[in-house]
Structures are given as C-alpha cells and as structure tokens.
Amino acid sequence: MAENNVNEVQMDEKEHNRLVQVRYDKFNELKEAGKNPFVITKYDVTAHTKEIKDHFDEMEGKSVSIAGRLMQKRVMGKASFANVLDKTGNIQVYVARDSVGEEPYADFKKFDIGDIVGMKGEVFRTQKGEMSIHVSEVVLLSKSLQLLPEKFHGLTNTDIRYRQRYVDLIMNEEVRDTFIKRSQIIKEIRNFLADRDFMEVETPMLVANAGGAAARPFETHFNALDEDLKLRISLELYLKRLIVGGLERVYEIGRVFRNEGLDTRHNPEFTLMELYQAYTDYYGMMELTESMFRYVAEKVLGTTKFMYGDVELDFGKPFERITMIDAVKKYAGVDFTNILTDEEAKAVAKEHHVEFEERHKRGDIINLFFEEFCEEHLVQPTFVMDHPVEISPLTKRKPSDPNHVERFELFINTWEMCNAYSELNDPVDQRSRFEEQEKAFAAGDEEANHTDEDFLNALSIGMPPTGGIGYGIDRLVMLLTNSPAIRDVLLFPTLKSQN
C-alpha cells in the first residue's frame, strides 16, 4: 500500500491508484464542461447541522443553505439520500431529480465521497422520523481527489491519525469534539481571569537566556544579528519584568519548547500558561487555582465530577494540601526533618535504592524520594507544598524555615498540573541562587538556569511581593476530555520524520 494512502481497507496499490485516477478523470470532465468547482469563491451558508437539529421544531418547513463534506450517498434512480458533514455534525439530505433539475441531478450522481458541496432546501422529517433537508439546489464547491477511509473501518491507525489530522478530524467525531472542547477550556480560562482583572500579554519566544524552568532548550542562530538564540522554555522571567513595570496582574498562554523526550505526557512544544499577581503569595495562587479548575470544569463539562479512565475525579471538594516533607514521610516512611546534611540524605537514598548523582544535595534527594514514592498516590487534586530551596531557584524562602520555600505543585491523577511560588523578589538572594545554578550546570546539570543580568536589574528596580504560577494547558485538556495521551489533544503533535 502506498505510504500516503489513508484508506485502511485492504486495497492494493494498483486498485487505489485506479480509483484516484477515476476522480482525476471526473475533475477533468468538469473543467472541460465549464464546471470547475475550484473557481467558486464563496457560498452563502445560513445554518449548520447542529443548529437545525437542536431547533428542528422552529426550523421545520423553512429553507436553509448548508455546506460541508459528502460522507455517504445512496443513489436510487430518480432520487438519492446522502449525508453531509459540517463543523457541527452531520445531517441527511434528500436529493431528487424533480427538485434540483435533470442536469444538476446527473452531476450529483457523479459526486464522490469527500467532495465539498453546498445545498439549499427545506427542513423536514422523513417517514422514518429522521431530520433531513429536501434539497432544491446543489453545488459542487470542491472536488476531493483522494480517497477517504472506508466508512465501516474508519481511520484507526494511530500514526496516520496524528500525521494526517485533517483526515482524522473528518472521520472521527470524538476527535473533533476533543478539539472543540480544548478551545472552550482556553476560552473559559480567559473569561475567569478577565473577571479577576488579569491582563493578557505576549512575550518573546526567541531569547538569549532561556530561563524560568529546569529544561534543556532548543538552540538556533539569528543571521541578521549573527547571534545564537534559544526558544523559550518558560514564560516566567519576562512576565515578572512586567510586574516590576507596574502591570500587577498579567498572564500569557503560549507555546514553550523543551528539548526533551516524547511520551504520553510530554511533547517538545506544548502550551503553557503563566500568571503573576502582585501583592499576594502562594496561598493566593492556591485559591485562584482551585477556583479556576472548578469554574472551568463546571462551564465546559457542566459538572465538577467527571471520569478519567476508570477514576472519578472531583473538583468540587476542597483540594488536599500536604508539604513535600510530610508526603515523603507518609508514602516513603522517611522523615527528612531529622536528616539535616547532604551526607545523611545520600546515605538514606542508598538504603532505599533511590538513585542520585554525586552533585545532588539534601533538597535534591528529598525531591527524588517524592518522585519515587509519592506521585503515584496523588490521584485526587492535591497541593504539594514547601519544596527544598535547592530545587527552587526563583522562589521566596519560608521565613520560618529558610531551607524550604513558599512553593506548591498541584497533582491530579498522579500528574503535575501546575507549579507556583511566592516569587523571589530579593535581587541579592536571586543572584546567589543563579550562582548555585551556574555551579550545578558546571557539574553536569544541563537543565540548570543561567544568570540573567537584565532580570536581576529588573529586581533591583523593585518587584512587589508577588504570587506566580505556571499551568500545563495540555494536561488539563487531557483530563477534561478523557484523553490518554498528550498527542490526542495536540492538533499536530511532534512525530519522527517518515524520511
């Protein structure tokens, strides 16, 4: 079978090519007859299929114009039934020679599955009770020159589905629904933040210093300035500059890029939202997050309880809160409040077969214990709080415990959903944290942050106490659409080249 053939029924290449050639022959006949559909520039659509079905009682007997893709066709002599798919769904159409005319009906009988058509007619219900349109005018708007998958088998090959998403969207209604819902989720997030007086902004994607997260960046070269640049891995450092500038409540939803592996929850480019609010702290970010997740679920799903796989998740209950130290104590049985040195932490790690690198400090090892023993238990929404300072270079220390910071991560379904801080606004402390990150990079940590002098200058101007947070939008979409992999919620996920 040809590699680019989306038809998954068993069809040899010769037969496939023959059927494609038939379509090209039909197209050439149309051009010769002066009926080239590709010269048509517009079609007046007055209704969509979902609107017709949802308001059938009001629309019955009225004339409508629809446009969409021909998905089924049953020719029965002087009359035919067909099915047309538009962006909202599909509807049956009844096309009779006596209604559309002899020549248009003869043309219609030659239409192929996949052709784009425009149809005008009266809304009615068939004798079998199916909502339909009695067509009085039919127009071929675009000729499909490639075969769609056979209707009974559909498009099921996962690799083809991701590579040819345009076909996937045509053939699989649940896929269209996922991406419609994704758009609704982002819309409701914006609505929620607008009600809280947040301002949406845009910051650079190409940066000299890709900071704000622990990740390896993609690198490129800008010819005009003859300088190496990186694709951003985070939105943080520029948004904080805006807080310094007095904007007080800002957020951005945009793509970030991390040169890391592919799996069910990771794609090298993904959608991140970060927001920053002056004069609040990480407790303020907890309240905002819990309220926003509850609001979005209610608006998009109509409920705060929903299934992900076999698990019922409940956004209606107060989210649990636990410190990282207490989580490790609860699930690993190790109390790091009594383990105070790097050497003691490494010894305990060896006892529990937790792998670490020689450069790792006590805080790094606490985090390794958390990842190893705790994450798998965090199914219902849980704020994990008060991380070690060693793994939080941009976070304000807890006044009562300088070895830990005012930070939380929200876990749902064992996944990290967001990461929030009481933001570090002390430029002296921030410089020392950057210095520690530089040492970590020199010791082999390729994901360590680098010193950003302009950001330090901004902090020196003065940044108010601020709460900040970053959300993985794709993971939230996965949860609210019951999607098993991040590729199912990205229209065009990253795939290995077929070449």
Short mmCIF file of C-alpha atoms in Angstrom, two decimals:
data_model
loop_
_atom_site.label_atom_id
_atom_site.label_comp_id
_atom_site.label_asym_id
_atom_site.label_seq_id
_atom_site.Cartn_x
_atom_site.Cartn_y
_atom_site.Cartn_z
CA MET A 1 0.00 0.00 0.00
CA ALA A 2 1.26 3.47 -0.81
CA GLU A 3 2.65 5.16 2.28
CA ASN A 4 0.42 8.22 1.93
CA ASN A 5 -2.78 6.18 1.45
CA VAL A 6 -5.22 6.91 4.27
CA ASN A 7 -7.64 4.16 3.14
CA GLU A 8 -7.13 1.36 5.65
CA VAL A 9 -9.24 -1.30 3.97
CA GLN A 10 -7.14 -3.96 2.31
CA MET A 11 -6.64 -2.44 -1.15
CA ASP A 12 -3.59 -2.99 -3.31
CA GLU A 13 -1.74 -0.02 -4.69
CA LYS A 14 -2.92 -0.66 -8.22
CA GLU A 15 -6.61 -0.54 -7.23
CA HIS A 16 -6.05 2.53 -5.09
CA ASN A 17 -4.35 4.35 -7.94
CA ARG A 18 -7.16 3.34 -10.32
CA LEU A 19 -9.81 4.83 -8.03
CA VAL A 20 -7.82 8.03 -7.59
CA GLN A 21 -7.44 8.29 -11.37
CA VAL A 22 -11.23 7.99 -11.72
CA ARG A 23 -11.55 11.10 -9.55
CA TYR A 24 -9.00 12.99 -11.65
CA ASP A 25 -10.88 11.97 -14.78
CA LYS A 26 -14.12 13.32 -13.32
CA PHE A 27 -12.36 16.55 -12.44
CA ASN A 28 -11.03 16.92 -15.99
CA GLU A 29 -14.54 16.32 -17.36
CA LEU A 30 -15.88 19.06 -15.10
CA LYS A 31 -13.26 21.52 -16.33
CA GLU A 32 -13.98 20.65 -19.97
CA ALA A 33 -17.70 21.20 -19.33
CA GLY A 34 -17.00 24.61 -17.75
CA LYS A 35 -17.94 23.36 -14.27
CA ASN A 36 -14.58 23.59 -12.48
CA PRO A 37 -15.55 23.75 -8.79
CA PHE A 38 -12.30 25.41 -7.78
CA VAL A 39 -13.27 28.69 -9.44
CA ILE A 40 -16.10 29.13 -6.90
CA THR A 41 -15.01 31.65 -4.26
CA LYS A 42 -17.89 31.65 -1.74
CA TYR A 43 -21.17 30.04 -0.72
CA ASP A 44 -23.86 31.60 1.45
CA VAL A 45 -24.30 29.32 4.49
CA THR A 46 -27.39 30.17 6.55
CA ALA A 47 -27.41 27.26 9.03
CA HIS A 48 -25.30 24.47 10.46
CA THR A 49 -26.42 20.93 11.10
CA LYS A 50 -26.44 21.08 14.90
CA GLU A 51 -28.50 24.26 14.84
CA ILE A 52 -31.05 22.60 12.53
CA LYS A 53 -31.34 19.52 14.77
CA ASP A 54 -31.37 21.45 18.06
CA HIS A 55 -34.11 23.80 16.82
CA PHE A 56 -35.91 21.46 14.47
CA ASP A 57 -39.41 22.40 15.67
CA GLU A 58 -38.72 26.04 14.81
CA MET A 59 -36.92 25.31 11.52
CA GLU A 60 -39.17 22.61 10.07
CA GLY A 61 -40.58 23.79 6.76
CA LYS A 62 -38.06 26.63 6.44
CA SER A 63 -35.45 26.96 3.71
CA VAL A 64 -31.77 26.70 4.71
CA SER A 65 -28.41 26.67 2.96
CA ILE A 66 -25.74 24.33 4.30
CA ALA A 67 -22.23 23.42 3.15
CA GLY A 68 -19.97 20.55 4.06
CA ARG A 69 -18.36 17.29 3.07
CA LEU A 70 -20.30 14.48 1.38
CA MET A 71 -19.84 11.44 3.65
CA GLN A 72 -22.43 8.98 2.34
CA LYS A 73 -24.50 8.71 -0.83
CA ARG A 74 -27.28 6.24 -1.74
CA VAL A 75 -28.46 6.72 -5.33
CA MET A 76 -31.90 5.27 -6.08
CA GLY A 77 -32.74 6.17 -9.66
CA LYS A 78 -34.57 9.50 -9.70
CA ALA A 79 -33.88 10.29 -6.01
CA SER A 80 -30.99 9.86 -3.60
CA PHE A 81 -30.21 10.16 0.06
CA ALA A 82 -26.85 11.49 1.20
CA ASN A 83 -25.12 12.62 4.38
CA VAL A 84 -23.32 15.95 4.72
CA LEU A 85 -20.79 16.74 7.45
CA ASP A 86 -20.06 20.31 8.57
CA LYS A 87 -18.17 21.69 11.57
CA THR A 88 -21.04 20.95 13.98
CA GLY A 89 -22.06 17.46 12.85
CA ASN A 90 -23.88 15.73 10.03
CA ILE A 91 -27.36 15.67 8.56
CA GLN A 92 -29.22 13.62 5.99
CA VAL A 93 -30.19 15.27 2.70
CA TYR A 94 -32.77 14.12 0.15
CA VAL A 95 -31.84 14.95 -3.45
CA ALA A 96 -34.50 14.29 -6.11
CA ARG A 97 -34.24 14.92 -9.87
CA ASP A 98 -37.60 16.68 -9.94
CA SER A 99 -36.49 19.11 -7.22
CA VAL A 100 -32.98 20.06 -8.40
CA GLY A 101 -33.35 19.57 -12.16
CA GLU A 102 -32.20 16.87 -14.57
CA GLU A 103 -28.68 18.14 -15.30
CA PRO A 104 -27.77 19.05 -11.67
CA TYR A 105 -29.06 15.65 -10.58
CA ALA A 106 -26.95 13.86 -13.20
CA ASP A 107 -23.93 15.82 -11.92
CA PHE A 108 -24.79 14.97 -8.31
CA LYS A 109 -24.82 11.25 -9.07
CA LYS A 110 -21.15 11.56 -10.12
CA PHE A 111 -20.10 13.26 -6.88
CA ASP A 112 -17.60 11.30 -4.76
CA ILE A 113 -17.45 10.71 -1.04
CA GLY A 114 -15.28 13.52 0.33
CA ASP A 115 -16.46 16.19 -2.11
CA ILE A 116 -17.38 19.56 -0.60
CA VAL A 117 -20.95 20.53 -1.50
CA GLY A 118 -23.35 23.38 -0.94
CA MET A 119 -27.06 22.57 -0.66
CA LYS A 120 -30.19 24.63 -0.31
CA GLY A 121 -33.53 23.16 0.68
CA GLU A 122 -36.40 22.78 3.11
CA VAL A 123 -36.02 21.24 6.56
CA PHE A 124 -38.32 18.21 7.00
CA ARG A 125 -38.61 14.85 8.73
CA THR A 126 -38.69 11.61 6.72
CA GLN A 127 -41.30 8.89 7.15
CA LYS A 128 -38.81 7.07 9.37
CA GLY A 129 -38.55 10.18 11.54
CA GLU A 130 -35.06 11.35 10.56
CA MET A 131 -34.40 15.08 10.49
CA SER A 132 -33.36 15.93 6.92
CA ILE A 133 -33.20 18.59 4.21
CA HIS A 134 -35.22 18.29 0.99
CA VAL A 135 -32.70 19.76 -1.44
CA SER A 136 -33.76 22.19 -4.17
CA GLU A 137 -30.27 23.34 -5.18
CA VAL A 138 -26.94 21.51 -5.09
CA VAL A 139 -23.49 22.92 -5.92
CA LEU A 140 -20.11 21.19 -6.04
CA LEU A 141 -17.76 23.56 -4.18
CA SER A 142 -14.56 21.48 -4.12
CA LYS A 143 -13.57 18.14 -5.67
CA SER A 144 -11.89 15.56 -3.43
CA LEU A 145 -9.12 13.88 -5.43
CA GLN A 146 -8.00 11.45 -2.70
CA LEU A 147 -9.85 8.56 -1.06
CA LEU A 148 -11.21 8.81 2.46
CA PRO A 149 -11.00 5.75 4.72
CA GLU A 150 -13.76 3.20 4.18
CA LYS A 151 -16.72 4.16 6.35
CA PHE A 152 -17.12 0.93 8.33
CA HIS A 153 -13.46 0.72 9.37
CA GLY A 154 -12.85 4.44 9.74
CA LEU A 155 -9.40 5.82 10.45
CA THR A 156 -7.88 3.81 13.29
CA ASN A 157 -4.15 3.65 12.53
CA THR A 158 -2.70 5.87 15.26
CA ASP A 159 0.36 7.02 13.33
CA ILE A 160 -1.70 8.01 10.29
CA ARG A 161 -4.24 9.75 12.53
CA TYR A 162 -1.56 12.03 14.01
CA ARG A 163 0.26 12.62 10.71
CA GLN A 164 -2.92 13.33 8.77
CA ARG A 165 -5.01 15.05 11.43
CA TYR A 166 -7.14 16.63 8.72
CA VAL A 167 -8.45 13.15 7.83
CA ASP A 168 -8.75 12.21 11.50
CA LEU A 169 -11.00 15.23 12.09
CA ILE A 170 -13.21 14.24 9.16
CA MET A 171 -13.60 10.59 10.13
CA ASN A 172 -13.69 10.65 13.95
CA GLU A 173 -16.39 12.70 15.64
CA GLU A 174 -14.85 12.24 19.11
CA VAL A 175 -11.61 13.81 17.84
CA ARG A 176 -13.47 16.89 16.62
CA ASP A 177 -15.24 17.06 19.98
CA THR A 178 -11.90 16.94 21.84
CA PHE A 179 -10.52 19.95 20.00
CA ILE A 180 -13.78 21.89 20.25
CA LYS A 181 -13.63 21.27 23.98
CA ARG A 182 -9.98 22.33 24.08
CA SER A 183 -10.97 25.68 22.60
CA GLN A 184 -13.78 26.01 25.15
CA ILE A 185 -11.38 25.27 28.04
CA ILE A 186 -8.98 28.03 26.98
CA LYS A 187 -11.89 30.41 26.40
CA GLU A 188 -13.22 29.81 29.92
CA ILE A 189 -9.77 30.25 31.46
CA ARG A 190 -9.59 33.64 29.78
CA ASN A 191 -13.09 34.50 30.98
CA PHE A 192 -12.18 33.55 34.57
CA LEU A 193 -9.01 35.65 34.54
CA ALA A 194 -10.76 38.61 32.90
CA ASP A 195 -13.25 38.60 35.78
CA ARG A 196 -10.27 38.86 38.14
CA ASP A 197 -8.83 41.82 36.24
CA PHE A 198 -5.86 39.99 34.69
CA MET A 199 -4.27 41.40 31.55
CA GLU A 200 -3.23 39.02 28.74
CA VAL A 201 0.20 39.80 27.25
CA GLU A 202 2.73 38.34 24.82
CA THR A 203 6.46 37.92 25.49
CA PRO A 204 9.39 36.79 23.30
CA MET A 205 9.78 33.20 22.09
CA LEU A 206 13.34 33.74 20.84
CA VAL A 207 15.55 34.63 23.80
CA ALA A 208 19.21 34.93 24.63
CA ASN A 209 18.77 33.23 28.02
CA ALA A 210 16.14 30.51 28.28
CA GLY A 211 15.35 30.55 32.00
CA GLY A 212 12.49 30.05 34.38
CA ALA A 213 12.40 26.25 34.35
CA ALA A 214 14.65 23.21 34.58
CA ALA A 215 14.82 22.08 30.96
CA ARG A 216 17.21 21.86 28.03
CA PRO A 217 16.37 24.46 25.36
CA PHE A 218 16.39 24.26 21.58
CA GLU A 219 19.07 26.50 20.08
CA THR A 220 19.14 28.39 16.80
CA HIS A 221 21.12 31.14 15.06
CA PHE A 222 19.78 34.55 14.08
CA ASN A 223 21.60 35.53 10.90
CA ALA A 224 20.70 39.23 10.91
CA LEU A 225 22.46 39.83 14.24
CA ASP A 226 24.88 36.89 13.93
CA GLU A 227 23.86 35.72 17.39
CA ASP A 228 22.85 32.40 18.88
CA LEU A 229 19.37 32.38 20.40
CA LYS A 230 17.19 29.85 22.18
CA LEU A 231 13.49 29.01 22.09
CA ARG A 232 11.88 29.84 25.41
CA ILE A 233 11.33 27.05 27.92
CA SER A 234 9.18 29.20 30.20
CA LEU A 235 7.29 32.50 30.31
CA GLU A 236 8.39 33.49 33.79
CA LEU A 237 11.23 35.97 33.61
CA TYR A 238 9.60 38.35 31.11
CA LEU A 239 6.25 38.29 32.90
CA LYS A 240 7.99 39.21 36.17
CA ARG A 241 9.58 42.16 34.39
CA LEU A 242 6.03 43.35 33.68
CA ILE A 243 5.16 43.08 37.37
CA VAL A 244 8.19 45.28 38.04
CA GLY A 245 6.76 47.67 35.44
CA GLY A 246 3.57 48.00 37.48
CA LEU A 247 1.06 45.92 35.47
CA GLU A 248 0.23 43.98 38.70
CA ARG A 249 -1.85 41.13 37.14
CA VAL A 250 -0.60 39.57 33.92
CA TYR A 251 -0.82 36.22 32.16
CA GLU A 252 0.22 34.61 28.92
CA ILE A 253 -0.96 31.46 27.15
CA GLY A 254 1.61 30.31 24.61
CA ARG A 255 3.88 27.64 23.26
CA VAL A 256 7.14 26.81 25.01
CA PHE A 257 9.82 24.45 23.77
CA ARG A 258 11.87 21.89 25.70
CA ASN A 259 14.44 19.64 24.11
CA GLU A 260 13.35 16.51 25.93
CA GLY A 261 11.79 13.11 25.27
CA LEU A 262 8.40 12.13 23.90
CA ASP A 263 5.88 10.15 25.93
CA THR A 264 2.19 10.15 26.79
CA ARG A 265 2.54 13.39 28.79
CA HIS A 266 5.44 15.16 27.05
CA ASN A 267 5.81 16.84 23.68
CA PRO A 268 8.80 19.10 22.86
CA GLU A 269 6.46 22.02 22.16
CA PHE A 270 3.44 22.44 24.39
CA THR A 271 1.04 25.09 25.66
CA LEU A 272 1.91 26.76 28.94
CA MET A 273 0.01 29.42 30.83
CA GLU A 274 1.78 31.50 33.42
CA LEU A 275 0.22 34.26 35.51
CA TYR A 276 1.61 36.67 38.08
CA GLN A 277 -0.28 38.72 40.63
CA ALA A 278 1.30 41.44 42.74
CA TYR A 279 0.62 41.70 46.47
CA THR A 280 -0.29 38.06 47.01
CA ASP A 281 1.59 34.82 47.77
CA TYR A 282 1.40 31.11 47.06
CA TYR A 283 -1.70 30.77 49.21
CA GLY A 284 -3.37 33.28 46.89
CA MET A 285 -2.28 31.14 43.95
CA MET A 286 -3.81 28.06 45.60
CA GLU A 287 -7.17 29.79 45.97
CA LEU A 288 -7.05 31.06 42.39
CA THR A 289 -6.09 27.65 41.01
CA GLU A 290 -8.73 25.71 42.90
CA SER A 291 -11.40 28.23 41.93
CA MET A 292 -10.34 28.29 38.29
CA PHE A 293 -10.21 24.50 37.85
CA ARG A 294 -13.66 24.21 39.45
CA TYR A 295 -15.03 27.03 37.25
CA VAL A 296 -13.65 25.59 34.01
CA ALA A 297 -14.95 22.06 34.73
CA GLU A 298 -18.40 23.43 35.52
CA LYS A 299 -18.50 25.61 32.40
CA VAL A 300 -17.11 23.03 29.96
CA LEU A 301 -18.46 19.75 31.39
CA GLY A 302 -21.43 21.04 33.35
CA THR A 303 -20.16 19.27 36.49
CA THR A 304 -17.20 19.21 38.87
CA LYS A 305 -17.19 15.39 38.97
CA PHE A 306 -16.02 13.52 35.90
CA MET A 307 -14.32 10.30 34.85
CA TYR A 308 -10.75 9.97 33.66
CA GLY A 309 -10.42 6.38 32.56
CA ASP A 310 -11.76 4.31 35.45
CA VAL A 311 -11.21 7.03 38.07
CA GLU A 312 -13.77 9.61 39.15
CA LEU A 313 -12.11 12.95 39.79
CA ASP A 314 -13.82 15.53 41.99
CA PHE A 315 -13.02 19.22 41.57
CA GLY A 316 -15.91 20.16 43.85
CA LYS A 317 -14.26 19.16 47.12
CA PRO A 318 -11.57 21.32 48.74
CA PHE A 319 -8.19 20.33 47.30
CA GLU A 320 -5.94 18.48 49.75
CA ARG A 321 -2.76 20.21 50.98
CA ILE A 322 0.40 18.43 52.15
CA THR A 323 4.05 19.50 52.45
CA MET A 324 6.65 17.64 50.42
CA ILE A 325 8.40 16.57 53.64
CA ASP A 326 5.12 15.14 55.02
CA ALA A 327 4.32 13.42 51.73
CA VAL A 328 7.70 11.65 51.76
CA LYS A 329 7.15 10.70 55.39
CA LYS A 330 3.64 9.40 54.59
CA TYR A 331 4.44 7.37 51.50
CA ALA A 332 8.16 6.51 51.84
CA GLY A 333 8.37 6.27 55.63
CA VAL A 334 11.37 8.62 55.75
CA ASP A 335 11.30 11.76 57.91
CA PHE A 336 13.70 14.31 56.45
CA THR A 337 13.14 16.70 59.35
CA ASN A 338 15.71 14.50 61.15
CA ILE A 339 18.06 14.27 58.16
CA LEU A 340 19.93 17.55 58.04
CA THR A 341 23.09 17.08 55.94
CA ASP A 342 23.78 16.13 52.34
CA GLU A 343 25.76 13.10 53.53
CA GLU A 344 22.91 11.81 55.69
CA ALA A 345 20.46 12.28 52.80
CA LYS A 346 22.69 10.33 50.40
CA ALA A 347 23.04 7.53 52.93
CA VAL A 348 19.26 7.24 53.28
CA ALA A 349 18.90 7.28 49.49
CA LYS A 350 21.27 4.35 49.21
CA GLU A 351 19.29 2.45 51.86
CA HIS A 352 16.08 2.93 49.87
CA HIS A 353 17.69 2.29 46.46
CA VAL A 354 16.97 5.83 45.24
CA GLU A 355 19.46 6.71 42.52
CA PHE A 356 21.16 10.10 42.76
CA GLU A 357 24.14 11.96 41.33
CA GLU A 358 27.12 12.98 43.42
CA ARG A 359 26.34 16.68 42.88
CA HIS A 360 22.89 16.28 44.47
CA LYS A 361 22.20 17.93 47.81
CA ARG A 362 19.69 17.15 50.56
CA GLY A 363 16.91 19.06 48.81
CA ASP A 364 17.51 17.26 45.52
CA ILE A 365 17.28 13.92 47.29
CA ILE A 366 14.02 14.85 49.04
CA ASN A 367 12.62 15.57 45.59
CA LEU A 368 13.91 12.23 44.27
CA PHE A 369 12.16 10.46 47.15
CA PHE A 370 8.97 12.36 46.36
CA GLU A 371 9.09 11.36 42.69
CA GLU A 372 9.89 7.74 43.54
CA PHE A 373 7.38 7.09 46.33
CA CYS A 374 4.70 9.80 46.40
CA GLU A 375 3.47 10.91 42.98
CA GLU A 376 1.71 7.63 42.19
CA HIS A 377 -0.61 8.14 45.21
CA LEU A 378 -1.76 11.66 44.32
CA VAL A 379 -4.94 10.98 42.34
CA GLN A 380 -7.47 13.49 43.69
CA PRO A 381 -6.43 17.17 43.48
CA THR A 382 -3.57 17.72 45.94
CA PHE A 383 -1.36 20.75 46.56
CA VAL A 384 2.16 19.58 47.47
CA MET A 385 3.80 22.47 49.32
CA ASP A 386 7.05 23.85 50.72
CA HIS A 387 9.78 22.44 48.47
CA PRO A 388 13.50 22.43 49.33
CA VAL A 389 15.33 25.60 48.36
CA GLU A 390 17.88 23.65 46.28
CA ILE A 391 15.26 22.78 43.63
CA SER A 392 13.53 26.19 43.65
CA PRO A 393 15.92 28.87 42.37
CA LEU A 394 13.23 31.52 41.74
CA THR A 395 11.15 31.11 44.89
CA LYS A 396 10.92 33.06 48.15
CA ARG A 397 12.16 31.23 51.26
CA LYS A 398 9.77 30.44 54.09
CA PRO A 399 10.52 32.94 56.87
CA SER A 400 10.10 30.20 59.48
CA ASP A 401 12.29 27.70 57.61
CA PRO A 402 14.90 29.14 55.20
CA ASN A 403 15.80 25.66 53.89
CA HIS A 404 12.37 25.46 52.25
CA VAL A 405 10.42 27.81 50.01
CA GLU A 406 6.85 29.02 49.54
CA ARG A 407 6.09 26.83 46.56
CA PHE A 408 3.46 24.26 45.57
CA GLU A 409 2.76 21.85 42.76
CA LEU A 410 -0.78 20.65 42.07
CA PHE A 411 -1.09 16.94 41.38
CA ILE A 412 -4.16 15.32 39.82
CA ASN A 413 -4.33 11.75 38.54
CA THR A 414 -0.64 11.40 39.64
CA TRP A 415 0.33 14.18 37.17
CA GLU A 416 1.91 17.52 37.97
CA MET A 417 -0.63 20.06 36.72
CA CYS A 418 0.96 23.34 37.78
CA ASN A 419 3.85 24.86 39.70
CA ALA A 420 3.52 28.01 41.82
CA TYR A 421 5.62 30.26 44.05
CA SER A 422 5.67 33.18 46.32
CA GLU A 423 8.07 34.80 43.89
CA LEU A 424 11.60 35.64 44.96
CA ASN A 425 11.94 39.43 44.73
CA ASP A 426 15.22 39.87 46.62
CA PRO A 427 17.86 40.63 43.94
CA VAL A 428 20.76 39.72 46.25
CA ASP A 429 19.29 36.32 47.10
CA GLN A 430 18.33 35.79 43.45
CA ARG A 431 21.93 36.41 42.34
CA SER A 432 23.23 33.84 44.82
CA ARG A 433 20.61 31.32 43.58
CA PHE A 434 21.75 31.91 40.00
CA GLU A 435 25.34 31.33 41.14
CA GLU A 436 24.32 27.97 42.60
CA GLN A 437 22.60 27.13 39.32
CA GLU A 438 25.78 28.00 37.40
CA LYS A 439 27.73 25.62 39.66
CA ALA A 440 25.16 22.90 39.02
CA PHE A 441 25.50 23.45 35.25
CA ALA A 442 29.27 23.24 35.51
CA ALA A 443 28.86 19.98 37.45
CA GLY A 444 26.84 18.46 34.61
CA ASP A 445 23.24 19.63 35.10
CA GLU A 446 22.27 20.63 31.56
CA GLU A 447 18.85 21.83 32.75
CA ALA A 448 20.19 24.36 35.26
CA ASN A 449 19.31 28.05 34.88
CA HIS A 450 21.87 30.65 33.83
CA THR A 451 22.36 34.10 35.31
CA ASP A 452 20.08 36.67 33.68
CA GLU A 453 21.62 40.08 34.35
CA ASP A 454 18.73 42.08 32.90
CA PHE A 455 16.27 40.18 35.10
CA LEU A 456 18.47 40.90 38.12
CA ASN A 457 18.46 44.56 37.13
CA ALA A 458 14.66 44.49 36.98
CA LEU A 459 14.51 43.02 40.50
CA SER A 460 16.90 45.73 41.63
CA ILE A 461 14.40 48.34 40.40
CA GLY A 462 11.97 46.72 42.81
CA MET A 463 9.33 43.99 42.43
CA PRO A 464 6.42 43.90 44.90
CA PRO A 465 5.51 40.72 46.79
CA THR A 466 4.07 38.52 44.04
CA GLY A 467 2.42 35.16 43.56
CA GLY A 468 3.06 33.34 40.32
CA ILE A 469 2.08 30.05 38.71
CA GLY A 470 2.53 28.01 35.54
CA TYR A 471 -0.08 25.58 34.17
CA GLY A 472 0.33 22.79 31.64
CA ILE A 473 -2.75 23.50 29.50
CA ASP A 474 -2.43 20.27 27.51
CA ARG A 475 -2.63 18.12 30.63
CA LEU A 476 -5.73 19.95 31.81
CA VAL A 477 -7.29 19.32 28.41
CA MET A 478 -6.33 15.65 28.66
CA LEU A 479 -8.16 15.38 31.99
CA LEU A 480 -11.31 17.19 30.88
CA THR A 481 -11.56 15.26 27.58
CA ASN A 482 -10.59 11.84 28.98
CA SER A 483 -7.68 11.64 26.53
CA PRO A 484 -4.97 9.04 27.23
CA ALA A 485 -2.02 10.86 25.64
CA ILE A 486 -0.86 14.43 25.04
CA ARG A 487 -0.78 13.71 21.29
CA ASP A 488 -4.56 13.28 21.44
CA VAL A 489 -5.03 16.92 22.49
CA LEU A 490 -2.42 18.48 20.17
CA LEU A 491 -3.69 19.03 16.65
CA PHE A 492 -0.25 18.40 15.18
CA PRO A 493 2.00 16.57 17.68
CA THR A 494 5.71 16.12 17.08
CA LEU A 495 6.45 12.87 15.18
CA LYS A 496 9.55 11.29 13.77
CA SER A 497 10.01 12.17 10.13
CA GLN A 498 8.99 9.45 7.67
CA ASN A 499 12.13 10.28 5.67
#
